[in-house]
mmCIF file of C-alpha atoms in Angstrom:
data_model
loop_
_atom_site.group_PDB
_atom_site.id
_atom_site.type_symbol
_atom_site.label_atom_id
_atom_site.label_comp_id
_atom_site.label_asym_id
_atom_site.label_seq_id
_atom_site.Cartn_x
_atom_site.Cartn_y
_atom_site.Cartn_z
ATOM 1 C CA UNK Y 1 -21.402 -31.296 10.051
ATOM 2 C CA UNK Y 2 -18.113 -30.017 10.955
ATOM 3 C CA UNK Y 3 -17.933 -27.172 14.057
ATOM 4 C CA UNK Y 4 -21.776 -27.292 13.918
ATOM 5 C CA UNK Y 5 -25.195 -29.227 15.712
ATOM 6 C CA UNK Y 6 -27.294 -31.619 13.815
ATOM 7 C CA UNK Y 7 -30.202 -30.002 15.966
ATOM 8 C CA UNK Y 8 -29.474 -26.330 15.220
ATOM 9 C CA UNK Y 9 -30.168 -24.959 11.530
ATOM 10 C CA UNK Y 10 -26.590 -22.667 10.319
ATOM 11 C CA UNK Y 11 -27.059 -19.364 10.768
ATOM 12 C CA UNK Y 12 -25.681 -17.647 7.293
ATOM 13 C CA UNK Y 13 -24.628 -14.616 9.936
ATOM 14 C CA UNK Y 14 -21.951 -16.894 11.769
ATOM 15 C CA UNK Y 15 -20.146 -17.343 7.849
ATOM 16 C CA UNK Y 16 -16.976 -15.964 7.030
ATOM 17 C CA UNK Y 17 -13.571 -15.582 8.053
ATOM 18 C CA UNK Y 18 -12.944 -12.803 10.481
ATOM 19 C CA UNK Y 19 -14.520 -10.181 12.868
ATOM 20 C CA UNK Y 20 -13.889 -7.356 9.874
ATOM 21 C CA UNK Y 21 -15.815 -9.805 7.982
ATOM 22 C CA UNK Y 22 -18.952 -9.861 10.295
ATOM 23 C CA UNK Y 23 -18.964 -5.966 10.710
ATOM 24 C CA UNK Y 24 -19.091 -4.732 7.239
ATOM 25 C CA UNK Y 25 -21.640 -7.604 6.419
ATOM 26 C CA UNK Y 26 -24.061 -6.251 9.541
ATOM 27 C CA UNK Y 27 -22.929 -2.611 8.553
ATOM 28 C CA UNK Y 28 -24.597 -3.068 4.979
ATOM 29 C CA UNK Y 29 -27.384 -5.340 6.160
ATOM 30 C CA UNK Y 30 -28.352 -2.104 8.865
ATOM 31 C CA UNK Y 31 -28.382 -0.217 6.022
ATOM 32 C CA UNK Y 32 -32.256 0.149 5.994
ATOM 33 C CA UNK Y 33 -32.657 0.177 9.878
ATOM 34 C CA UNK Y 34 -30.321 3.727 9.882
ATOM 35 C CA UNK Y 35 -32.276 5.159 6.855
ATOM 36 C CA UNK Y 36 -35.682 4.783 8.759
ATOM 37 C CA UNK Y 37 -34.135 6.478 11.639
ATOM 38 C CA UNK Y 38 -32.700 8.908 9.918
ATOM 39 C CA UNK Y 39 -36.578 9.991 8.172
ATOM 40 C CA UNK Y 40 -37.582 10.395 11.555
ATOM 41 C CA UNK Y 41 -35.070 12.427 13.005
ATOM 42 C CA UNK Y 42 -35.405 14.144 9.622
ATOM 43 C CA UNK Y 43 -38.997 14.520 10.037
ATOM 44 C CA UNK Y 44 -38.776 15.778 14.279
ATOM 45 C CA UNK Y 45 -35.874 18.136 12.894
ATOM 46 C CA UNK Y 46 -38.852 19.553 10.406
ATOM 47 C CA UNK Y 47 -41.581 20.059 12.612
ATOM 48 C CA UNK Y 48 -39.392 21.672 14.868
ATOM 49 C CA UNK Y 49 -38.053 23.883 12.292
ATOM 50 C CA UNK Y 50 -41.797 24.556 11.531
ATOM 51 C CA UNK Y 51 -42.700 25.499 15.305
ATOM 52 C CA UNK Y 52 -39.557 27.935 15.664
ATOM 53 C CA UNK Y 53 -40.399 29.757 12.275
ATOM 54 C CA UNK Y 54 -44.347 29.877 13.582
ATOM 55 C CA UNK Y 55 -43.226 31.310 16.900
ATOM 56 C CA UNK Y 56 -41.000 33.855 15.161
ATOM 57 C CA UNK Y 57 -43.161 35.056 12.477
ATOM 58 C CA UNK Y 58 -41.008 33.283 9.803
ATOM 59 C CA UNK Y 59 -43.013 32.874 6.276
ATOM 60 C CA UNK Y 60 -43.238 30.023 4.902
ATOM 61 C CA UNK Y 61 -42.831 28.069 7.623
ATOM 62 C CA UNK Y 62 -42.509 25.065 5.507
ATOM 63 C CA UNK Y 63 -39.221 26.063 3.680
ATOM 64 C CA UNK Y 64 -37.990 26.442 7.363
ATOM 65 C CA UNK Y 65 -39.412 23.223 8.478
ATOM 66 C CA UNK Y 66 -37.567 21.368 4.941
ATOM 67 C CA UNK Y 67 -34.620 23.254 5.999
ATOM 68 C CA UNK Y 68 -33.939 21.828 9.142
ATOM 69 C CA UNK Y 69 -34.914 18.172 7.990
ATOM 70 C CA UNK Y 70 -32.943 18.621 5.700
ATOM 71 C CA UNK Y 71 -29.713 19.644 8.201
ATOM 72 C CA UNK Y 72 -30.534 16.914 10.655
ATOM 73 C CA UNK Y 73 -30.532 14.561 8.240
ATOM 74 C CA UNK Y 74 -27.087 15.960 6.676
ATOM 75 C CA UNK Y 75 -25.566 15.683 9.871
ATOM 76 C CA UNK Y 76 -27.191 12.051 10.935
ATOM 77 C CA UNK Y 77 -25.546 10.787 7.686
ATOM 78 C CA UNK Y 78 -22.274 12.114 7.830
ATOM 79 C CA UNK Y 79 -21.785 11.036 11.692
ATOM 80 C CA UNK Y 80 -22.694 7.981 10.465
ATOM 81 C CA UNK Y 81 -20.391 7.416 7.778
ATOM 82 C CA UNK Y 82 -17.727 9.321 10.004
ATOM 83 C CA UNK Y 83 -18.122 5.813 11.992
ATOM 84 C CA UNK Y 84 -17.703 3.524 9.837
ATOM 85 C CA UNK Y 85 -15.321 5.325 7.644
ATOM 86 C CA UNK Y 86 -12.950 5.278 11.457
ATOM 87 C CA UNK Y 87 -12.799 1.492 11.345
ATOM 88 C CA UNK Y 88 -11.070 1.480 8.015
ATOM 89 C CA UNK Y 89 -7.801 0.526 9.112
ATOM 90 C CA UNK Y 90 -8.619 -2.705 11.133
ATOM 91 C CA UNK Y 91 -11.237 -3.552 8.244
ATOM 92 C CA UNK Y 92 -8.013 -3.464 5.797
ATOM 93 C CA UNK Y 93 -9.199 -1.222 3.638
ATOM 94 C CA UNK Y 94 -6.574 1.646 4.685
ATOM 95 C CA UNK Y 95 -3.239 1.478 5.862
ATOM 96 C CA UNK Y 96 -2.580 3.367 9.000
ATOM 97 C CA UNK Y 97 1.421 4.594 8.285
ATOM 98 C CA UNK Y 98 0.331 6.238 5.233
ATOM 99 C CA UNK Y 99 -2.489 8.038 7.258
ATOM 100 C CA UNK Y 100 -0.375 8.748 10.375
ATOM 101 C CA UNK Y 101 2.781 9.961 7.996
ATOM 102 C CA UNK Y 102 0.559 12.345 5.926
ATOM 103 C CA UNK Y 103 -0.885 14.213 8.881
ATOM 104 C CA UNK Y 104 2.946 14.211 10.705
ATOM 105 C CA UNK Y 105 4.394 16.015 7.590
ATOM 106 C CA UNK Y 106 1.347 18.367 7.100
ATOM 107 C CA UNK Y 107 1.748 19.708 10.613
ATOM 108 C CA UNK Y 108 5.255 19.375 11.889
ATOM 109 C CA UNK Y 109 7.609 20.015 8.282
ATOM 110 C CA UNK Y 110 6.980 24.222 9.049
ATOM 111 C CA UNK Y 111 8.055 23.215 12.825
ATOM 112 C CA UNK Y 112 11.291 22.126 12.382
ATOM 113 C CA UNK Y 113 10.972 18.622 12.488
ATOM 114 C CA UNK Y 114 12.048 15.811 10.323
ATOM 115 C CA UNK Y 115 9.912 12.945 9.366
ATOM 116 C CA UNK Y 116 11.559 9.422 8.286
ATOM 117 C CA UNK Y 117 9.146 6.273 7.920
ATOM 118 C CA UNK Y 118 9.610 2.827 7.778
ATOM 119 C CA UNK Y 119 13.151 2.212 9.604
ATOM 120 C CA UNK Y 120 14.618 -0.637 11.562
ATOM 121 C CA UNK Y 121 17.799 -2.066 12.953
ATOM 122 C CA UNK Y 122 18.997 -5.121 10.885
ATOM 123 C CA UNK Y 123 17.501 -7.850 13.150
ATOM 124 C CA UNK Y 124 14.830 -5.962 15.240
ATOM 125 C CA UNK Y 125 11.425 -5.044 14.716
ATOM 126 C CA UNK Y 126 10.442 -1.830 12.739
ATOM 127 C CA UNK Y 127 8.818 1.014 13.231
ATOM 128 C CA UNK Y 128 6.587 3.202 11.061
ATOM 129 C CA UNK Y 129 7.895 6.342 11.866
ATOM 130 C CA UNK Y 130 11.158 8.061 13.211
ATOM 131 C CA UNK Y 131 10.232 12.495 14.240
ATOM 132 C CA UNK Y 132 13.309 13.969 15.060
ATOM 133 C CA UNK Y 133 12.559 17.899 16.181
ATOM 134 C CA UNK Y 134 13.909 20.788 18.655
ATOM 135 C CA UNK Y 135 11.976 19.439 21.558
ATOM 136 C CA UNK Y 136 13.578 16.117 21.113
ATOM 137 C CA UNK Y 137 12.566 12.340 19.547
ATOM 138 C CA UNK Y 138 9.875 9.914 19.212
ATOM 139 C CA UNK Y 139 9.069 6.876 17.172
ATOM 140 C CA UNK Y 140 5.812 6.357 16.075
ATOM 141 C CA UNK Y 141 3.468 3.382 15.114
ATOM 142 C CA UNK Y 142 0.207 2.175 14.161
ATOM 143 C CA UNK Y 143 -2.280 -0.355 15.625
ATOM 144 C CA UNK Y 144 -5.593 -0.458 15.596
ATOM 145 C CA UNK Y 145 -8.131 -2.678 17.445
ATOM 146 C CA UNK Y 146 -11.986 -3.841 17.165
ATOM 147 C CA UNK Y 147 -14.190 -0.549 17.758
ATOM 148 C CA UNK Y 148 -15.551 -1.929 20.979
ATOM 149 C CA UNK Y 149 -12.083 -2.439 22.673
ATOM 150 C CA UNK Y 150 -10.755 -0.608 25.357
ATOM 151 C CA UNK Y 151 -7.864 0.742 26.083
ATOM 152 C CA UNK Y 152 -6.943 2.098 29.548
ATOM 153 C CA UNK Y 153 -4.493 1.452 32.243
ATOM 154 C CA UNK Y 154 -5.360 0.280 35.296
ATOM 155 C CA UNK Y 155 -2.041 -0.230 38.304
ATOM 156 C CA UNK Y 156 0.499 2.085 35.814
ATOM 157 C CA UNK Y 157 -0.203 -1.229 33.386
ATOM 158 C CA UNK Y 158 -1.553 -1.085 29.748
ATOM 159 C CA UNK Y 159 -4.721 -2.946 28.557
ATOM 160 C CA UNK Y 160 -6.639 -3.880 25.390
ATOM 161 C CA UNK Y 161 -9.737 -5.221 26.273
ATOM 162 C CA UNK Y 162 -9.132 -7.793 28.237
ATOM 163 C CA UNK Y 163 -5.514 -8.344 27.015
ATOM 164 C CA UNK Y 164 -2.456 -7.163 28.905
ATOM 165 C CA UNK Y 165 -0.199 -4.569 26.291
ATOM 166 C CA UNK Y 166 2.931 -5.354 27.390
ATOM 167 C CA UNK Y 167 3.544 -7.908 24.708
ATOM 168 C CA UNK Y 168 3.078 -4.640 22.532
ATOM 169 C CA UNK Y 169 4.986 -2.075 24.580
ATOM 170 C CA UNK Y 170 7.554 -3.706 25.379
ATOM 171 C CA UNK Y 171 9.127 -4.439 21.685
ATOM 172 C CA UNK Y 172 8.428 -0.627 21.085
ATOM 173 C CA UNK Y 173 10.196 0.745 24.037
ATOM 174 C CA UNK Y 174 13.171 -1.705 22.950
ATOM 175 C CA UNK Y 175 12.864 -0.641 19.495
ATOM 176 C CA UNK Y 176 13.103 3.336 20.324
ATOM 177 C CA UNK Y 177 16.004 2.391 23.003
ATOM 178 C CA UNK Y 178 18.121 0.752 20.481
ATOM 179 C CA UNK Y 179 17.688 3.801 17.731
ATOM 180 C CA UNK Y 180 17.981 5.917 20.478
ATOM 181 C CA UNK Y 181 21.805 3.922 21.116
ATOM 182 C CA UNK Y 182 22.535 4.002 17.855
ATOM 183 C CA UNK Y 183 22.229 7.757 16.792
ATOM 184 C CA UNK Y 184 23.763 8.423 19.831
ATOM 185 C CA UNK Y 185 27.082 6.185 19.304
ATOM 186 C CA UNK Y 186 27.296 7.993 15.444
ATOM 187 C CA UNK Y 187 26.589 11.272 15.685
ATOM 188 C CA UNK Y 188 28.241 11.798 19.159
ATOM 189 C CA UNK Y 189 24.906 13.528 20.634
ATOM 190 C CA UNK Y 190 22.882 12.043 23.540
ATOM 191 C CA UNK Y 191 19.327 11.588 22.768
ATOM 192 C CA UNK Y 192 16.272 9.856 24.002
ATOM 193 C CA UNK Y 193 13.485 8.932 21.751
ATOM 194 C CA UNK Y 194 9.972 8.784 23.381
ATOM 195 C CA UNK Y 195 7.083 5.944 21.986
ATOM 196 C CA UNK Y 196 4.035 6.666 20.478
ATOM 197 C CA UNK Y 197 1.570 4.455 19.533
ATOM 198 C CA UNK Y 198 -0.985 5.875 17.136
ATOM 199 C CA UNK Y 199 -4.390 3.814 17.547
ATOM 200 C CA UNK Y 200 -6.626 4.272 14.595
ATOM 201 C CA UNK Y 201 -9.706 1.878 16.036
ATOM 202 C CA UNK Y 202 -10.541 0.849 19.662
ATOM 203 C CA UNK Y 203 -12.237 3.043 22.484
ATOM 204 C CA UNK Y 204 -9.725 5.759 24.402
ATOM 205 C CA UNK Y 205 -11.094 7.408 27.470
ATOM 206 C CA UNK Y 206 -11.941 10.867 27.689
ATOM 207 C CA UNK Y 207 -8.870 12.660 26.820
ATOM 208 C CA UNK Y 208 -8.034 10.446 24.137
ATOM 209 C CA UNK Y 209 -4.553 9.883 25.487
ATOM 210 C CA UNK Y 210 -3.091 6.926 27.749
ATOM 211 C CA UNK Y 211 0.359 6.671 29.128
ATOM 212 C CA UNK Y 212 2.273 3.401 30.708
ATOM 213 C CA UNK Y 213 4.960 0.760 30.741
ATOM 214 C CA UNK Y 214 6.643 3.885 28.887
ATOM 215 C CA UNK Y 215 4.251 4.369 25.812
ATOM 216 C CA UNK Y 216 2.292 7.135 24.849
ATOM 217 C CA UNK Y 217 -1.241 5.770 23.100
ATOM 218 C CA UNK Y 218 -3.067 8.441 21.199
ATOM 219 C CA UNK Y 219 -5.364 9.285 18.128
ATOM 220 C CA UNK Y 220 -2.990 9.775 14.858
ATOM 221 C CA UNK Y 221 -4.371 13.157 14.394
ATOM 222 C CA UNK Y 222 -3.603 13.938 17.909
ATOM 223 C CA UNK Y 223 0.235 12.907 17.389
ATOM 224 C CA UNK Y 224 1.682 15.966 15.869
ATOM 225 C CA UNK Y 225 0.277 17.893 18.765
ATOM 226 C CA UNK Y 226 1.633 15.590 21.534
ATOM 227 C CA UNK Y 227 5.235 16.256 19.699
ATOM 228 C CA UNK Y 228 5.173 19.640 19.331
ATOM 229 C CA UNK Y 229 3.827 20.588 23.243
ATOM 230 C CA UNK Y 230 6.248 17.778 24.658
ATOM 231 C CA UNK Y 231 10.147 18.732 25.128
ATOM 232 C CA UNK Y 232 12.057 15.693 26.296
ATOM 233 C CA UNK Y 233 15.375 17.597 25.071
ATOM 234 C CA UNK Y 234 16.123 20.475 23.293
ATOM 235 C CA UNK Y 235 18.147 20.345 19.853
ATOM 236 C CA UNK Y 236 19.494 22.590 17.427
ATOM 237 C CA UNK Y 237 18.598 22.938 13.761
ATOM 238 C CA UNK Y 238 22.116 21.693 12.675
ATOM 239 C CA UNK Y 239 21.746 18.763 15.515
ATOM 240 C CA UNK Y 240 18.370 18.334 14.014
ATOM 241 C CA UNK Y 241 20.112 17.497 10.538
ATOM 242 C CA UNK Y 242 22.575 15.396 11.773
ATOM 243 C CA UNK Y 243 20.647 13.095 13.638
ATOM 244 C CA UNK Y 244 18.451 13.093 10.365
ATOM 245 C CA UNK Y 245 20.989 12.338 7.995
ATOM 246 C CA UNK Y 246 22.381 9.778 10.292
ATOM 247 C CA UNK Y 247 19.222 7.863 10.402
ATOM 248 C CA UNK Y 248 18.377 7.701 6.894
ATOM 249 C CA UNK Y 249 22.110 6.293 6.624
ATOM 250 C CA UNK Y 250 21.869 3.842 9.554
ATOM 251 C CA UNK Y 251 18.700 2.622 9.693
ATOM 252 C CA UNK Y 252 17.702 0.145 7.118
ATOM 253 C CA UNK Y 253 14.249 1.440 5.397
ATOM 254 C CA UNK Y 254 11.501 -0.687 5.847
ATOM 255 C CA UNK Y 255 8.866 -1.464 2.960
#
């Protein structure tokens, strides 16, 4: 018995082939264990909707009581869904650029800013999104980690979990230096682009923002905001659509 105990019976739990694996498997198999919670929070949510409507003369106090059940249990089931539904990207079953470039366009196109995704520099790594706007640059990707990991910084450091981020940081920062030397050297205007790392799964403190080792780590729906607040340099609209052009002329597109 291969990886396993002659003494000890397999546990059909412990099958499979990865962590995302394991947590949709006890995700479905909780299934029943969330809907009995939810018929008694349900069912606390209707006698306290019965109480209130007795103490304020409400008739029938029933419909009141069946009302408030019946918002309780709404809001247990969407929260609950909301959860799992926030995991989707490390499961596989979404891809993070497309969510991270849909909600960059929807908020920063009537700003001024220009959104290009999926670019690279023959022989370096890519990156899933290139903002150019008038408070400067960034680059922007996508990670996402197992719900339970967190991500902090502790001595102006990065961690995830347990795991030093430098290995990730590092590459990006290089990555946004080299575009940043490259529009520079063809369009004759000195920029700076500024990392972003949009994290769609993993545990941010309160804030939901971490900075070091010269990346910004953030929620993608928090992005946009972080651009438009943040001026690391200020640029024209025609600068704007030079540095635009440029990049969708230099940089090879990705994907």
């Amino acid at each position: 018995m291969p990886g396993g105990s002659i003494y000890v019976q397999r546990d059909e739990k412990f099958t499979g082939s990865s962590a995302q694996w394991y947590y949709e498997k006890y995700w479905h198999e909780d299934a029943k264990t969330r809907q009995r919670a939810r018929v008694a929070k349900a069912a606390a949510g209707f006698v306290a909707g019965f109480l209130l409507a007795l103490r304020f003369d409400l008739i029938p106090a029933a419909l009141y009581g069946f009302a408030l059940a019946g918002v309780v249990a709404a809001v247990d089931w969407y929260l609950s869904w909301r959860s799992f539904r926030s995991t989707a990207v490390w499961r596989g079953r979404r891809r993070g650029e497309s969510i991270t470039g849909k909600l960059l366009r929807r908020a920063l196109r009537r700003t001024g800013h220009r959104v290009l995704d999926g670019r690279a520099i023959r022989g370096m790594a890519s990156i899933d999104h290139l903002v150019i706007g008038p408070g400067g640059l960034w680059i922007v990707d996508n990670e996402s980690w197992a719900p339970d990991t967190e991500i902090a910084t502790y001595g102006g450091r990065l961690f995830f979990g347990e795991k030093y981020g430098t290995s990730v940081a590092r590459p990006l920062v290089e990555t946004a230096n080299a575009f940043a030397d490259l529009l520079s050297r063809e369009t004759g205007i000195k920029v700076a682009i500024s990392p972003i790392l949009a994290v769609h799964c993993g545990q941010l403190p309160r804030g939901g923002l971490v900075a070091a080792e010269g990346v910004t780590v953030t929620r993608p729906g928090r992005v946009s905001s972080l651009v438009r607040r943040t001026v690391t340099q200020v640029l024209t609209p025609q600068q704007i659509e030079v540095l635009a052009r440029t990049a969708a002329r230099e940089l090879q597109r990705v994907g």
